[in-house]
mmCIF file of C-alpha atoms in Angstrom:
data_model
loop_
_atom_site.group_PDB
_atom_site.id
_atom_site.type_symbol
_atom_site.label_atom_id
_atom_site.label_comp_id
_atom_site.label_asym_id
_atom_site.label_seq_id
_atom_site.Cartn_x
_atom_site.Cartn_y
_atom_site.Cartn_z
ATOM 1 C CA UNK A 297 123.849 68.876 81.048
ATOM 2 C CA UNK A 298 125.538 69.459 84.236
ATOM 3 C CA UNK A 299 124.022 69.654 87.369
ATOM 4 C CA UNK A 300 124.263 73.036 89.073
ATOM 5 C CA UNK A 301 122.060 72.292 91.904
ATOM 6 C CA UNK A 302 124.858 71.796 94.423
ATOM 7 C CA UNK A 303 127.244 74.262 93.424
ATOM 8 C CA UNK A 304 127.618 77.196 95.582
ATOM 9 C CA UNK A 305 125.631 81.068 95.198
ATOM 10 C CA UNK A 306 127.428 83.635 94.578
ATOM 11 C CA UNK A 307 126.347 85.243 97.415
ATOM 12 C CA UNK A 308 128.222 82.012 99.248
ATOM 13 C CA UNK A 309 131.176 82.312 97.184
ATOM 14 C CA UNK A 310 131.675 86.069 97.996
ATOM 15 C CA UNK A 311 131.540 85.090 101.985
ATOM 16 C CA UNK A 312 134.282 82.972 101.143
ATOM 17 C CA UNK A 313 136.486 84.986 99.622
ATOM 18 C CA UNK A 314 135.713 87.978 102.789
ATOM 19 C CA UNK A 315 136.659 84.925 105.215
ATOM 20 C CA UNK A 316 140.183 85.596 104.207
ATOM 21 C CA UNK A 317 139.454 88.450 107.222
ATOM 22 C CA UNK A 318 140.535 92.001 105.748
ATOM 23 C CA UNK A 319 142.449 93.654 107.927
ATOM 24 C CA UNK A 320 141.696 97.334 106.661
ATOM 25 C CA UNK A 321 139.326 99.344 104.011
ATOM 26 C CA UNK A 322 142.035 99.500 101.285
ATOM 27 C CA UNK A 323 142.209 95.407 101.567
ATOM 28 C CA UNK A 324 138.137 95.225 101.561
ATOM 29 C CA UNK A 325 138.623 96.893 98.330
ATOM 30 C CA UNK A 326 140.898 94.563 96.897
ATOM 31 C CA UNK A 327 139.424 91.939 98.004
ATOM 32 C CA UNK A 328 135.807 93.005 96.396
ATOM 33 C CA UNK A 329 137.318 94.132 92.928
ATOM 34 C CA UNK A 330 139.141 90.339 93.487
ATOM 35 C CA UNK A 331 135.562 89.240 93.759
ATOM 36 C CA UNK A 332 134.408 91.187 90.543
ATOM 37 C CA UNK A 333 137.892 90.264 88.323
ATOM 38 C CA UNK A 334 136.186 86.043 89.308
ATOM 39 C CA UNK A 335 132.854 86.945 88.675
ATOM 40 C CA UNK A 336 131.302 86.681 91.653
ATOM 41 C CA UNK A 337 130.383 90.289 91.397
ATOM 42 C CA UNK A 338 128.887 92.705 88.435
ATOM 43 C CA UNK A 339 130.100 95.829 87.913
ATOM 44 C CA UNK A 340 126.792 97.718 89.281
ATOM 45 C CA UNK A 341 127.510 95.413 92.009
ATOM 46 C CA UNK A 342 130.697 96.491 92.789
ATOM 47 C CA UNK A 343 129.817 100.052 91.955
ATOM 48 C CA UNK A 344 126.898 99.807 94.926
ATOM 49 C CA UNK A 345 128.916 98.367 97.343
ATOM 50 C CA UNK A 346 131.729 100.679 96.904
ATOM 51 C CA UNK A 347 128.523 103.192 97.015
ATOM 52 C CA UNK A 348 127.947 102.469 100.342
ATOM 53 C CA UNK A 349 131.437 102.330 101.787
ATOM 54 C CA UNK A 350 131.896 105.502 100.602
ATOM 55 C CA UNK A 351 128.691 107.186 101.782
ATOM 56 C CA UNK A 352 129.895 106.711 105.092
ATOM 57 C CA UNK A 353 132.640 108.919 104.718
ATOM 58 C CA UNK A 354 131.205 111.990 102.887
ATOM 59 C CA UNK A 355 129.813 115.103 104.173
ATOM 60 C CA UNK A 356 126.954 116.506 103.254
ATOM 61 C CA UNK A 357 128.913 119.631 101.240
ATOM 62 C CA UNK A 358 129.761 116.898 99.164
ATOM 63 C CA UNK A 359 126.386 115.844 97.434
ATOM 64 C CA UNK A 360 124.196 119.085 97.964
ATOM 65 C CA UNK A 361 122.711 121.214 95.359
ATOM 66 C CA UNK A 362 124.813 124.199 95.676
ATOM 67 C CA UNK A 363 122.909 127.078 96.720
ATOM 68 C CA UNK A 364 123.331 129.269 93.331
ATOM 69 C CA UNK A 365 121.209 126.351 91.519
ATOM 70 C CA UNK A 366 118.226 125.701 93.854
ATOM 71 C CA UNK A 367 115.018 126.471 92.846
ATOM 72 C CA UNK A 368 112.956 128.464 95.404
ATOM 73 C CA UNK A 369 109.661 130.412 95.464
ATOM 74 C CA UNK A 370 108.800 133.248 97.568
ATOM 75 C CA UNK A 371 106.597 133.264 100.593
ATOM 76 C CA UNK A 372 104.419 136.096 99.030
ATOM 77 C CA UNK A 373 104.701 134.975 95.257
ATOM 78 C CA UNK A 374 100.852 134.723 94.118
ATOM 79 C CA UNK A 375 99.681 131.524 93.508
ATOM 80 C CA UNK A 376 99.708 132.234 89.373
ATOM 81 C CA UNK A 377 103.766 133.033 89.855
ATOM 82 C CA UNK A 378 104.277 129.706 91.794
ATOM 83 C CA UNK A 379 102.346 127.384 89.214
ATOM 84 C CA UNK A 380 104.939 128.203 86.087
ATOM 85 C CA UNK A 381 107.883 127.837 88.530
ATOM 86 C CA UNK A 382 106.443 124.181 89.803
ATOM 87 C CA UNK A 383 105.927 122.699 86.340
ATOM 88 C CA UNK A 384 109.276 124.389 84.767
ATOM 89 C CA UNK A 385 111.399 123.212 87.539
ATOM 90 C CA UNK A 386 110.060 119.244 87.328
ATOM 91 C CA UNK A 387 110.789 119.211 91.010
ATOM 92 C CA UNK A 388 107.997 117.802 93.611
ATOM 93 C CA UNK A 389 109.686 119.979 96.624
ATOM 94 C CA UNK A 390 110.714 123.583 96.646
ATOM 95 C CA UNK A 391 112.413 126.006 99.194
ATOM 96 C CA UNK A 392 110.220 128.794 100.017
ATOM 97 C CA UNK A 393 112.562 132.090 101.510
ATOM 98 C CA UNK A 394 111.449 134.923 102.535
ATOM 99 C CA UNK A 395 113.687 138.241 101.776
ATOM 100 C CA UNK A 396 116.998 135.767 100.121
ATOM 101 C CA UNK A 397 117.935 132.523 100.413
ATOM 102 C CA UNK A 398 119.666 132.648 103.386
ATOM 103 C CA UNK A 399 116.054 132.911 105.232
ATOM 104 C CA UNK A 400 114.246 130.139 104.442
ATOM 105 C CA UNK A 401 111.213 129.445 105.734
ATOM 106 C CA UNK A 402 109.720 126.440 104.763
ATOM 107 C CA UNK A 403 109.153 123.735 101.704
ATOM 108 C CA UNK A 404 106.409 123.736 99.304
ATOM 109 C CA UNK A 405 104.908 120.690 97.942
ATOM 110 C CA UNK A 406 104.110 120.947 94.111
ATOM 111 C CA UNK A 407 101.244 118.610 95.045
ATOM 112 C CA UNK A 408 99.610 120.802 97.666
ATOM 113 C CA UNK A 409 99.649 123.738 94.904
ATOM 114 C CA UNK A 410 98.219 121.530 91.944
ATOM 115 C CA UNK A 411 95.565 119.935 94.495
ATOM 116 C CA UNK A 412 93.961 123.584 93.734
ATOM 117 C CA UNK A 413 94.537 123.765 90.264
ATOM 118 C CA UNK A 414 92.480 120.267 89.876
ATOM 119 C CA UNK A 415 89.603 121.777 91.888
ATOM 120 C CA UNK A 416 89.642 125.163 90.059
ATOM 121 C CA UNK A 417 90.729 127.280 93.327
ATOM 122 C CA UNK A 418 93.872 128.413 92.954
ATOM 123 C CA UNK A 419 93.096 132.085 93.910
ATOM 124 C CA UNK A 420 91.983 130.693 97.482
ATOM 125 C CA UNK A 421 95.905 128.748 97.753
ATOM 126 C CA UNK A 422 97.400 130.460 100.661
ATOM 127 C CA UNK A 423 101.196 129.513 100.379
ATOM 128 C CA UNK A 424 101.775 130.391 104.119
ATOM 129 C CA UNK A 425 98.777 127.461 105.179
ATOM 130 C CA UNK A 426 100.246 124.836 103.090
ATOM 131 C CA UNK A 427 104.238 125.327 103.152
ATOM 132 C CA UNK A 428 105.831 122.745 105.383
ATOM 133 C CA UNK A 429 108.454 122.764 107.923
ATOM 134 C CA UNK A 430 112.189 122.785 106.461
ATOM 135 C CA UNK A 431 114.917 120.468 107.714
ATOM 136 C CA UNK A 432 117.938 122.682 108.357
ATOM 137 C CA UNK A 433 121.278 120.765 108.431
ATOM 138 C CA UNK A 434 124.763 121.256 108.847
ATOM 139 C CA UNK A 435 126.920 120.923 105.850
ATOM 140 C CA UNK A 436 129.373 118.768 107.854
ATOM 141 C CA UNK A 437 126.544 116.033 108.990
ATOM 142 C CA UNK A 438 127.650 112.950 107.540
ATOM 143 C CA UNK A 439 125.366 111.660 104.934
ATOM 144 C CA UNK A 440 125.167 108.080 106.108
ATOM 145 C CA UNK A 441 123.613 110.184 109.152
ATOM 146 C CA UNK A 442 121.188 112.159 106.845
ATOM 147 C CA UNK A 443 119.715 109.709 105.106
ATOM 148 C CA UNK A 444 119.185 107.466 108.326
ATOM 149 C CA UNK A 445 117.279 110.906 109.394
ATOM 150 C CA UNK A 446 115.344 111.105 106.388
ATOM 151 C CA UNK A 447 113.972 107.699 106.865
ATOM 152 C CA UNK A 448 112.966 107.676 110.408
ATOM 153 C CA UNK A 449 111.293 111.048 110.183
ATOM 154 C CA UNK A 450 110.190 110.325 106.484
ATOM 155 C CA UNK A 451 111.494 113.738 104.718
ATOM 156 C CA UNK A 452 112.833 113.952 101.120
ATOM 157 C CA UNK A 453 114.494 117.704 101.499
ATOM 158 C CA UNK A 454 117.054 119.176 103.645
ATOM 159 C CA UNK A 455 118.263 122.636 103.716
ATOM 160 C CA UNK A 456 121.798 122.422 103.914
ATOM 161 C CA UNK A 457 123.740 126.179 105.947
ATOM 162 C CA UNK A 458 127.475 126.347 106.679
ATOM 163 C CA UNK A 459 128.779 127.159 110.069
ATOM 164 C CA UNK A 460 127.793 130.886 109.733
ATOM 165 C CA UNK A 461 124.518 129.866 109.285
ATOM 166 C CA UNK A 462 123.729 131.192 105.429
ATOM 167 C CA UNK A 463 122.037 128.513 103.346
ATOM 168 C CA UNK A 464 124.960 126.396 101.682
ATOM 169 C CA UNK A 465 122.963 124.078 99.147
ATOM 170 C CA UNK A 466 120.093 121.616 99.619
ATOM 171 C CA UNK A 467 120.315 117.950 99.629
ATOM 172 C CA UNK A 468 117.478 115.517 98.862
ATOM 173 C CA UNK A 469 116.692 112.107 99.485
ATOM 174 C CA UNK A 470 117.611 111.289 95.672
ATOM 175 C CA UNK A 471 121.341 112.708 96.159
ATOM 176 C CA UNK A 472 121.717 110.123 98.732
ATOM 177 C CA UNK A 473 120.431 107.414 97.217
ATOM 178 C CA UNK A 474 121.752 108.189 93.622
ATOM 179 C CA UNK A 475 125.746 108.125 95.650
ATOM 180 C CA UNK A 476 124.702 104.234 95.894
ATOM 181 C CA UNK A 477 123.145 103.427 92.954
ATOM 182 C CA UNK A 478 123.919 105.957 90.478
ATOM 183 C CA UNK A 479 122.141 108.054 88.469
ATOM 184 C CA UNK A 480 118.143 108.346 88.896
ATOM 185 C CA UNK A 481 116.269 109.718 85.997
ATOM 186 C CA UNK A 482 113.133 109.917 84.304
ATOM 187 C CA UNK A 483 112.460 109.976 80.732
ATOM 188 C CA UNK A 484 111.874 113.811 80.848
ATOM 189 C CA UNK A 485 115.294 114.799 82.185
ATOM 190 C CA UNK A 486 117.965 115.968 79.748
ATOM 191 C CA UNK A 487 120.318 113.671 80.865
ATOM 192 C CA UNK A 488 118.665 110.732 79.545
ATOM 193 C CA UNK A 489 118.392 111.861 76.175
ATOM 194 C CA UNK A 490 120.727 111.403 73.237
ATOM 195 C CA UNK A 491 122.724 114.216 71.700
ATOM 196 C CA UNK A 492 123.298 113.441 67.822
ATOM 197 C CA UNK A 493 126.906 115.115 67.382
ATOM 198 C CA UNK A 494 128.336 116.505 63.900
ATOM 199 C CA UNK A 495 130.037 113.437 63.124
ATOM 200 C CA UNK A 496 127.825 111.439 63.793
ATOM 201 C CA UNK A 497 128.758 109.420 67.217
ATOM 202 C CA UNK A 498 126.232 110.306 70.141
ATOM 203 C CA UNK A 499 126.560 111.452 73.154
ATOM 204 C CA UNK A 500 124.743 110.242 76.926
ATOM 205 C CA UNK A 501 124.893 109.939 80.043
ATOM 206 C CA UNK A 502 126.716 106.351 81.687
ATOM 207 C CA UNK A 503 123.256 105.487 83.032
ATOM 208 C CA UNK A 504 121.700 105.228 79.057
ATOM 209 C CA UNK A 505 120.067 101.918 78.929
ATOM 210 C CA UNK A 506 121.743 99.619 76.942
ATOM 211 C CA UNK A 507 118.752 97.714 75.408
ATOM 212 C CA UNK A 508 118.018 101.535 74.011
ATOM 213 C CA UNK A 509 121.999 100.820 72.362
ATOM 214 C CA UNK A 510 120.731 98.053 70.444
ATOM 215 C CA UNK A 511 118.101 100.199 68.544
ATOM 216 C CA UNK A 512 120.767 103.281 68.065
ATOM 217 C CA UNK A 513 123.890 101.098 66.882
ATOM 218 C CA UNK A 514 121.994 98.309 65.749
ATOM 219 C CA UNK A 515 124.205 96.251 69.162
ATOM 220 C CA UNK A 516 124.510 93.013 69.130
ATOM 221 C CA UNK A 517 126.348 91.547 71.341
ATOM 222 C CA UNK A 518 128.187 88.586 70.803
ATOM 223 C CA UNK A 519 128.112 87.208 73.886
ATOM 224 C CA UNK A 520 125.419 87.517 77.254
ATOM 225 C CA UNK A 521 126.049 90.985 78.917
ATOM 226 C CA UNK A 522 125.150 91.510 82.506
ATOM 227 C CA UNK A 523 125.211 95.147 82.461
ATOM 228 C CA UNK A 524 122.174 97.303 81.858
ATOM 229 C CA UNK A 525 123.385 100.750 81.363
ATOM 230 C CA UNK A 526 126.446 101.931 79.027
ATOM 231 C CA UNK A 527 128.794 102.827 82.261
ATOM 232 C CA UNK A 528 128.093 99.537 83.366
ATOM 233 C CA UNK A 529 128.592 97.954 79.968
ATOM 234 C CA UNK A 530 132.189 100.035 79.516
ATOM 235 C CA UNK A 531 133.148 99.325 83.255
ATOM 236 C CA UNK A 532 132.562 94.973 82.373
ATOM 237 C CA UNK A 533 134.599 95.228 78.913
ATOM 238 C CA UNK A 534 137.124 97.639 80.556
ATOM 239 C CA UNK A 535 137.371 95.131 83.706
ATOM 240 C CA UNK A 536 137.565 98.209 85.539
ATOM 241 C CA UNK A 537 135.875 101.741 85.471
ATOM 242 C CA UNK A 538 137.536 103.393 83.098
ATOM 243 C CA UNK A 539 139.059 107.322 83.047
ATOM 244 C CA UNK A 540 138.011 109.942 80.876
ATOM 245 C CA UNK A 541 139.958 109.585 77.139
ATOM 246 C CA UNK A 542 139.618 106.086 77.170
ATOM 247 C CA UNK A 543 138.275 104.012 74.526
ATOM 248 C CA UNK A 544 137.118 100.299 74.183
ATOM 249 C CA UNK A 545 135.497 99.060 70.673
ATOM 250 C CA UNK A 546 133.713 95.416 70.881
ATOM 251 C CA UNK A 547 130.966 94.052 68.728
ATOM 252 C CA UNK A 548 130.583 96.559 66.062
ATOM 253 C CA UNK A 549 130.053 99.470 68.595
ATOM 254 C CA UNK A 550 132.931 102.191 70.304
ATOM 255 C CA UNK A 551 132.497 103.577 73.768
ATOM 256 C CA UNK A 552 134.627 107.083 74.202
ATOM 257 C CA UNK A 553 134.634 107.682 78.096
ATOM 258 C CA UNK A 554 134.125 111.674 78.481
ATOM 259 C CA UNK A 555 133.921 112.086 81.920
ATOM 260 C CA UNK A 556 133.864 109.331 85.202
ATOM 261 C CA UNK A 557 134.760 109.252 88.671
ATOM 262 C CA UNK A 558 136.519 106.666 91.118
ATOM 263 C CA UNK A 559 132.992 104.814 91.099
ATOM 264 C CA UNK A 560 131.342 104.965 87.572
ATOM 265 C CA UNK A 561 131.534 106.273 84.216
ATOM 266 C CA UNK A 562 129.225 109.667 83.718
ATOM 267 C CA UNK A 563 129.020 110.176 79.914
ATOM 268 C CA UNK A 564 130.339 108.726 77.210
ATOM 269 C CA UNK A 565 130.090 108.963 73.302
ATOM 270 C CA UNK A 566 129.521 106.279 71.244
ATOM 271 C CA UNK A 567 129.827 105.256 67.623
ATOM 272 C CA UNK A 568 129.904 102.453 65.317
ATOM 273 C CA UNK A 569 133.512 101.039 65.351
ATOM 274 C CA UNK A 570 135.726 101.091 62.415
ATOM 275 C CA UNK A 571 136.336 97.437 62.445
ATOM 276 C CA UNK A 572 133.182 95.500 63.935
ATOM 277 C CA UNK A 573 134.035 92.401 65.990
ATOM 278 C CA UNK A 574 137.659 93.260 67.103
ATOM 279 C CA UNK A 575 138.337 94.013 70.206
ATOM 280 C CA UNK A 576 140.453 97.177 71.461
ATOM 281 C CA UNK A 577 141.586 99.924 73.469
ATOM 282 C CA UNK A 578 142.727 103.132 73.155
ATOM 283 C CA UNK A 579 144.161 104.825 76.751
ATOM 284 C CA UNK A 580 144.891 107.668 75.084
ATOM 285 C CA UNK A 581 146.160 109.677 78.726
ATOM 286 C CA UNK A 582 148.516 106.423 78.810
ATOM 287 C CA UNK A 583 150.639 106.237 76.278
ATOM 288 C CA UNK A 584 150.927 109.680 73.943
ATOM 289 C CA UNK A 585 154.084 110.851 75.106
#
């Protein structure tokens, strides 16, 4: 067996190739997806890095919960209307406004309110004693900015207001981190479940584990994947992320790309393929026509 001992890392390899001294952001680009096309990069790699460059250029308008789907509670709710709204919602943090949402007042905790359940005194919770301050920021901060904010001053929730001053959206500390590393969620969100369709492919979301693929297809790859979710998976058999329509079969299984974005793929449907161990794809958007 060969002796690997004194052959470079790849972290080594990849300051190599970045010697070659890009001279703007579109070259950095190339040069990384050169990096990922020699294998000195994975795809979730690549899809973090490229994460992070692009953080630094979005606004906050751009990742906040728009204001028509935030999930608020009133600052004179009882505590018996706040409890179903906490445990429905999932959420540890929510807005508390006072006439609408464009007066918001503070943030309520779901753990301050269920510190009362435990000890049987929820009639003594007094929402206006426990709600916290709220962060109010511009939609226009940068979000490189934002989450450098969160961390110093160790909030998770910001209330987002355009330049009139009405209450745009709310971002979170998980919108910023999920624009680097994708997707976060928990086994009870929807998104991580599987949708059995009519004819019988599946639907999920790019972030579906692939060892969960192996028990739904029976997967078996035929040779060692790097990738741990099925957008990562489709991005290292496409050699790049792949657009919406397009298809790749390999090892007995067929990923259908349903909707993506310059970064990663979002959802995707998958099947057994018609012909196991072939490889193929279909760019459908490509070539009818």
């Amino acid at each position: 067996m060969a002796d690997d001992s004194n052959q470079p890392s790849w972290l080594e390899r990849l300051s190599h190739l970045l010697l070659r001294d890009p001279e703007d952001r579109e070259q950095l680009i190339e040069l990384l997806h050169s990096a990922y096309e020699k294998n000195l990069l994975d795809a979730d790699a690549l899809a973090m890095i490229e994460g992070v460059m692009q953080v630094s250029e979005m606004q906050v308008r751009d990742i906040m919960i728009p204001r028509s789907q935030m999930v608020t509670v009133r600052r004179d709710d009882p505590p018996e209307k706040l409890l179903p709204v906490i445990v429905e919602s999932g959420h540890s943090r929510c807005p508390v406004m006072d006439d609408d949402r464009d007066d918001i007042v503070g943030i309520l905790l779901a753990k301050d309110v269920l510190r009362y359940v435990a000890t049987g005194r929820l009639a003594d919770f007094d929402i206006r004693e426990c709600m916290r301050p709220a962060v109010v920021v511009p939609e226009s901060k940068r979000v490189n900015v934002l989450l450098k904010e969160f961390r110093r001053n160790r909030n998770h929730m910001a209330i987002v207001v355009d330049e009139y001053g009405n209450t745009a959206g709310l971002a979170t500390m998980e919108d910023l981190v999920e624009e680097v590393f994708g997707e976060i969620r928990d086994e009870h969100e929807p998104g991580h479940d599987v949708t059995n369709e009519p004819d019988g492919s599946f639907v999920v979301a790019g972030s579906f584990d692939v060892d969960h693929l192996k028990d739904l297809l029976e997967f078996s790859p035929s040779e060692e994947i790097e990738a741990t979710t099925v957008a990562g998976l489709a991005t290292e058999w496409f050699g790049r992320v792949p657009r919406a329509g397009e298809t790749v079969e390999r090892d007995g299984v067929s990923i259908e790309i349903l909707s993506s974005n310059d970064r990663r793929v979002e959802r995707v449907r998958l099947r057994r393929a018609a012909t196991p161990g072939e490889d193929s794809h279909a760019e459908k958007n490509e070539t009818e026509g």
